[in-house]
Tab-separated table of C-alpha atoms and ligand atoms in Angstrom:
chain	number	residue	atom	x	y	z
V	1	UNK	CA	35.326	-34.794	-75.180
V	2	UNK	CA	38.559	-35.793	-76.566
V	3	UNK	CA	38.978	-32.411	-78.184
V	4	UNK	CA	37.958	-30.478	-75.195
V	5	UNK	CA	40.160	-32.149	-72.932
V	6	UNK	CA	43.121	-31.991	-75.459
V	7	UNK	CA	42.106	-28.078	-75.654
V	8	UNK	CA	42.442	-27.974	-71.932
V	9	UNK	CA	45.751	-29.952	-71.372
V	10	UNK	CA	47.649	-27.639	-74.118
V	11	UNK	CA	46.346	-24.597	-71.888
V	12	UNK	CA	46.621	-26.057	-68.308
V	13	UNK	CA	43.036	-25.338	-67.607
V	14	UNK	CA	41.492	-27.370	-64.728
V	15	UNK	CA	37.915	-27.341	-66.215
V	16	UNK	CA	38.523	-30.695	-68.250
V	17	UNK	CA	35.747	-33.377	-68.459
V	18	UNK	CA	36.477	-35.658	-65.761
V	19	UNK	CA	36.840	-39.273	-66.571
V	20	UNK	CA	34.558	-42.244	-65.149
V	21	UNK	CA	36.582	-44.748	-63.482
V	22	UNK	CA	39.359	-44.481	-66.478
V	23	UNK	CA	36.998	-43.834	-69.497
V	24	UNK	CA	35.232	-40.724	-70.981
V	25	UNK	CA	31.671	-40.787	-69.610
V	26	UNK	CA	28.733	-41.544	-71.779
V	27	UNK	CA	27.366	-37.949	-72.229
V	28	UNK	CA	23.678	-37.573	-73.683
V	29	UNK	CA	21.977	-34.397	-75.058
V	30	UNK	CA	19.886	-34.114	-71.687
V	31	UNK	CA	23.047	-33.663	-69.821
V	32	UNK	CA	23.254	-30.332	-71.853
V	33	UNK	CA	19.912	-28.818	-70.382
V	34	UNK	CA	21.163	-26.879	-67.445
V	35	UNK	CA	23.995	-25.187	-69.656
V	36	UNK	CA	21.530	-24.171	-72.181
V	37	UNK	CA	19.221	-22.971	-69.613
V	38	UNK	CA	22.302	-21.080	-67.921
V	39	UNK	CA	22.978	-19.382	-71.167
V	40	UNK	CA	19.535	-18.497	-72.516
V	41	UNK	CA	19.019	-17.051	-68.760
V	42	UNK	CA	22.061	-15.067	-68.565
V	43	UNK	CA	22.254	-13.993	-72.346
V	44	UNK	CA	23.003	-10.426	-72.617
V	45	UNK	CA	19.830	-8.217	-71.663
V	46	UNK	CA	17.891	-10.960	-70.470
V	47	UNK	CA	14.511	-11.610	-71.701
V	48	UNK	CA	12.818	-8.092	-71.908
V	49	UNK	CA	15.988	-6.835	-74.056
V	50	UNK	CA	15.296	-9.881	-76.219
V	51	UNK	CA	11.658	-8.614	-76.681
V	52	UNK	CA	12.325	-5.395	-77.523
V	53	UNK	CA	15.394	-6.132	-79.835
V	54	UNK	CA	13.977	-8.955	-81.743
V	55	UNK	CA	10.408	-7.259	-81.994
V	56	UNK	CA	9.120	-10.184	-80.077
V	57	UNK	CA	10.046	-13.123	-82.253
V	58	UNK	CA	12.518	-14.689	-80.300
V	59	UNK	CA	10.437	-14.683	-77.159
V	60	UNK	CA	7.659	-16.419	-79.260
V	61	UNK	CA	9.906	-18.833	-80.371
V	62	UNK	CA	11.262	-19.364	-77.121
V	63	UNK	CA	8.310	-19.718	-75.517
V	64	UNK	CA	6.467	-21.773	-78.247
V	65	UNK	CA	9.420	-24.102	-78.126
V	66	UNK	CA	9.939	-24.538	-74.167
V	67	UNK	CA	6.282	-24.042	-73.536
V	68	UNK	CA	5.137	-26.755	-75.482
V	69	UNK	CA	7.655	-29.228	-74.303
V	70	UNK	CA	6.951	-31.893	-71.904
V	71	UNK	CA	10.670	-32.018	-71.036
V	72	UNK	CA	10.221	-29.651	-67.654
V	73	UNK	CA	12.864	-27.444	-69.602
V	74	UNK	CA	10.883	-24.332	-69.240
V	75	UNK	CA	10.943	-24.731	-65.528
V	76	UNK	CA	14.472	-25.364	-65.638
V	77	UNK	CA	15.181	-22.068	-67.810
V	78	UNK	CA	12.663	-20.215	-65.594
V	79	UNK	CA	14.567	-21.245	-62.279
V	80	UNK	CA	17.915	-20.582	-63.932
V	81	UNK	CA	16.624	-16.846	-64.740
V	82	UNK	CA	15.111	-16.473	-61.337
V	83	UNK	CA	18.798	-17.256	-60.060
V	84	UNK	CA	20.381	-14.969	-62.470
V	85	UNK	CA	17.677	-12.299	-61.417
V	86	UNK	CA	18.475	-13.025	-57.538
V	87	UNK	CA	21.893	-12.810	-57.951
V	88	UNK	CA	22.025	-9.498	-59.796
V	89	UNK	CA	19.697	-7.641	-57.565
V	90	UNK	CA	21.587	-8.959	-54.466
V	91	UNK	CA	24.625	-7.392	-55.673
V	92	UNK	CA	22.893	-4.077	-56.624
V	93	UNK	CA	21.565	-4.071	-53.173
V	94	UNK	CA	24.964	-4.581	-51.776
V	95	UNK	CA	26.537	-1.686	-53.645
V	96	UNK	CA	26.654	1.313	-51.607
V	97	UNK	CA	27.988	3.533	-54.694
V	98	UNK	CA	25.481	2.400	-56.965
V	99	UNK	CA	23.550	5.432	-58.699
V	100	UNK	CA	19.905	5.247	-57.721
V	101	UNK	CA	17.292	4.033	-60.251
V	102	UNK	CA	15.219	6.576	-62.006
V	103	UNK	CA	12.116	7.019	-64.058
V	104	UNK	CA	8.433	6.478	-63.018
V	105	UNK	CA	9.263	3.661	-60.772
V	106	UNK	CA	12.505	4.313	-59.642
V	107	UNK	CA	11.743	5.197	-55.874
V	108	UNK	CA	9.797	2.012	-55.641
V	109	UNK	CA	12.830	-0.282	-57.366
V	110	UNK	CA	15.022	1.525	-54.789
V	111	UNK	CA	12.569	0.538	-51.873
V	112	UNK	CA	12.122	-2.974	-52.790
V	113	UNK	CA	15.995	-3.274	-53.384
V	114	UNK	CA	16.447	-2.298	-49.775
V	115	UNK	CA	14.349	-4.627	-48.511
V	116	UNK	CA	15.821	-7.406	-50.615
V	117	UNK	CA	19.118	-6.697	-49.347
V	118	UNK	CA	18.104	-6.979	-45.685
V	119	UNK	CA	17.779	-10.979	-46.696
V	120	UNK	CA	20.861	-10.941	-49.128
V	121	UNK	CA	23.454	-9.066	-47.595
V	122	UNK	CA	25.158	-9.479	-44.136
V	123	UNK	CA	28.025	-7.412	-42.773
V	124	UNK	CA	28.749	-6.376	-46.547
V	125	UNK	CA	28.724	-9.417	-47.675
V	126	UNK	CA	26.312	-10.889	-50.690
V	127	UNK	CA	24.819	-14.589	-50.115
V	128	UNK	CA	26.450	-16.520	-52.968
V	129	UNK	CA	25.337	-20.167	-51.901
V	130	UNK	CA	22.768	-20.576	-54.779
V	131	UNK	CA	20.317	-22.941	-52.848
V	132	UNK	CA	20.180	-20.271	-50.027
V	133	UNK	CA	19.814	-17.545	-52.558
V	134	UNK	CA	16.812	-19.579	-54.199
V	135	UNK	CA	14.954	-19.878	-50.683
V	136	UNK	CA	15.536	-16.365	-50.192
V	137	UNK	CA	14.115	-15.492	-53.674
V	138	UNK	CA	11.000	-17.830	-53.174
V	139	UNK	CA	10.121	-16.134	-49.980
V	140	UNK	CA	11.152	-12.636	-50.734
V	141	UNK	CA	11.228	-12.065	-54.259
V	142	UNK	CA	11.453	-8.141	-54.938
V	143	UNK	CA	9.832	-8.556	-58.436
V	144	UNK	CA	12.416	-6.308	-60.160
V	145	UNK	CA	13.119	-7.691	-63.508
V	146	UNK	CA	16.435	-6.134	-65.179
V	147	UNK	CA	16.891	-5.769	-68.764
V	148	UNK	CA	18.927	-3.594	-71.366
V	149	UNK	CA	16.421	-0.817	-71.687
V	150	UNK	CA	14.459	-0.698	-68.433
V	151	UNK	CA	14.199	-2.554	-64.895
V	152	UNK	CA	10.553	-3.718	-64.696
V	153	UNK	CA	9.321	-2.951	-61.012
V	154	UNK	CA	6.523	-5.281	-61.621
V	155	UNK	CA	3.181	-4.425	-60.317
V	156	UNK	CA	0.113	-6.429	-61.787
V	157	UNK	CA	-2.263	-3.424	-61.398
V	158	UNK	CA	-0.666	-1.291	-63.547
V	159	UNK	CA	1.594	-3.351	-65.975
V	160	UNK	CA	0.361	-2.700	-69.511
V	161	UNK	CA	1.664	-6.006	-70.650
V	162	UNK	CA	-0.856	-7.708	-69.002
V	163	UNK	CA	-4.181	-9.018	-70.557
V	164	UNK	CA	-7.020	-10.637	-68.352
V	165	UNK	CA	-5.817	-14.064	-69.528
V	166	UNK	CA	-2.412	-13.504	-68.479
V	167	UNK	CA	-1.036	-14.869	-65.117
V	168	UNK	CA	-0.558	-11.983	-62.492
V	169	UNK	CA	2.793	-13.140	-61.053
V	170	UNK	CA	5.012	-12.303	-64.042
V	171	UNK	CA	5.521	-9.479	-66.275
V	172	UNK	CA	4.691	-10.433	-70.127
V	173	UNK	CA	8.003	-9.264	-71.444
V	174	UNK	CA	6.875	-9.896	-74.841
V	175	UNK	CA	4.466	-6.982	-74.740
V	176	UNK	CA	6.631	-4.654	-72.580
V	177	UNK	CA	5.712	-1.231	-73.488
V	178	UNK	CA	8.661	0.525	-71.447
V	179	UNK	CA	8.106	3.944	-72.443
V	180	UNK	CA	4.524	3.950	-71.145
V	181	UNK	CA	4.235	1.647	-68.606
V	182	UNK	CA	4.468	3.257	-64.821
V	183	UNK	CA	6.626	0.144	-63.504
V	184	UNK	CA	9.495	1.159	-65.653
V	185	UNK	CA	12.693	2.139	-63.656
V	186	UNK	CA	15.899	3.102	-65.225
V	187	UNK	CA	19.567	2.310	-64.486
V	188	UNK	CA	22.421	4.515	-65.746
V	189	UNK	CA	22.892	1.606	-68.635
V	190	UNK	CA	19.519	1.563	-69.444
V	191	UNK	CA	19.461	5.187	-70.139
V	192	UNK	CA	22.647	4.712	-72.106
V	193	UNK	CA	20.861	2.071	-73.928
V	194	UNK	CA	17.692	4.263	-74.595
V	195	UNK	CA	20.161	7.337	-75.634
V	196	UNK	CA	21.827	4.718	-78.013
V	197	UNK	CA	18.299	3.520	-79.630
V	198	UNK	CA	17.212	6.897	-80.231
V	199	UNK	CA	20.497	7.868	-82.188
V	200	UNK	CA	19.714	4.827	-84.295
V	201	UNK	CA	16.340	6.115	-84.711
V	202	UNK	CA	17.881	9.529	-85.932
V	203	UNK	CA	20.464	7.913	-87.972
V	204	UNK	CA	17.876	5.993	-89.828
V	205	UNK	CA	15.601	8.962	-90.358
V	206	UNK	CA	18.483	11.029	-91.995
V	207	UNK	CA	17.407	9.142	-95.002
V	208	UNK	CA	13.745	9.136	-94.306
V	209	UNK	CA	12.811	10.201	-97.721
V	210	UNK	CA	13.688	6.820	-99.139
V	211	UNK	CA	11.845	4.885	-96.684
V	212	UNK	CA	8.142	3.931	-97.403
V	213	UNK	CA	6.026	5.905	-95.545
V	214	UNK	CA	4.714	3.874	-93.421
V	215	UNK	CA	7.955	2.890	-92.192
V	216	UNK	CA	9.095	6.625	-92.057
V	217	UNK	CA	6.140	7.259	-90.084
V	218	UNK	CA	6.673	4.781	-87.381
V	219	UNK	CA	10.236	5.256	-86.894
V	220	UNK	CA	9.315	9.258	-86.504
V	221	UNK	CA	7.045	8.274	-83.839
V	222	UNK	CA	9.296	6.042	-82.015
V	223	UNK	CA	11.977	8.769	-82.099
V	224	UNK	CA	9.327	11.382	-81.018
V	225	UNK	CA	8.412	9.339	-78.144
V	226	UNK	CA	11.781	8.208	-77.111
V	227	UNK	CA	13.079	11.564	-77.033
V	228	UNK	CA	10.183	12.845	-75.022
V	229	UNK	CA	10.605	9.965	-72.311
V	230	UNK	CA	14.439	10.559	-72.321
V	231	UNK	CA	13.658	14.346	-71.757
V	232	UNK	CA	11.318	13.338	-68.814
V	233	UNK	CA	13.433	11.140	-66.989
V	234	UNK	CA	17.047	11.589	-67.467
V	235	UNK	CA	18.434	12.949	-64.414
V	236	UNK	CA	20.374	16.482	-64.473
V	237	UNK	CA	23.494	14.947	-63.668
V	238	UNK	CA	23.617	12.197	-66.130
V	239	UNK	CA	25.668	12.332	-69.378
H	1	SF4	S1	4.863	-3.321	-69.624
H	1	SF4	FE1	5.231	-2.527	-67.639
H	1	SF4	S2	4.899	-4.279	-66.169
H	1	SF4	FE2	4.896	-5.165	-68.533
H	1	SF4	S3	7.552	-5.938	-68.683
H	1	SF4	FE3	7.326	-3.651	-69.300
H	1	SF4	S4	7.515	-2.019	-67.541
H	1	SF4	FE4	7.091	-4.306	-66.809
């Protein structure tokens, strides 16, 4: 705290730690829960991207840690994730210049966004009050889950990530199958991320003869499926 306050004073920053009746407060690790939840919820790409990029391990670790904790931390992270998602979707719904989502569920994503924005946008202004946005989400959640490689338009009946034991109200992001699931919608950023992923696969296969046969086969399969998906779902005007 002393270091932080000296740092803020040197740079004339207003976000130093306030004192408590003239003394630095007594901080405990519990007080960092909201901070930690905030970062987990807002880390780049969100949970779906984490699942895809780290082959599910990060999700399993996080869910194992948070799920076995009696502290309520998991609830805190989920509430923060819902708020982050609500803020992002409200901004998307309010942007008239935003390119429409594409992909298998692109039209449905647009319909859900339009409905959500009826509750979150008034005279062009987005609801920014956190408590109000939480209430709106609780009643009118569009069940859209933005990620790096896809935007999940969750519909449990056609979700490939679910098994009979999974709860029906949330996608099982650790088992996402974005290239095959009919709940997949795509923003231009999602398409760009998938295109970059395809380039990485192609670069890895340039030296394919040096790879173990099983690894090479898996990469070739991923490359083939990703290229076919992009061919099917890249709008003609996209780069
Ligand atoms: S498999 Fe389908 S429903 Fe499940 S997270 Fe992926 S896109 Fe969403």
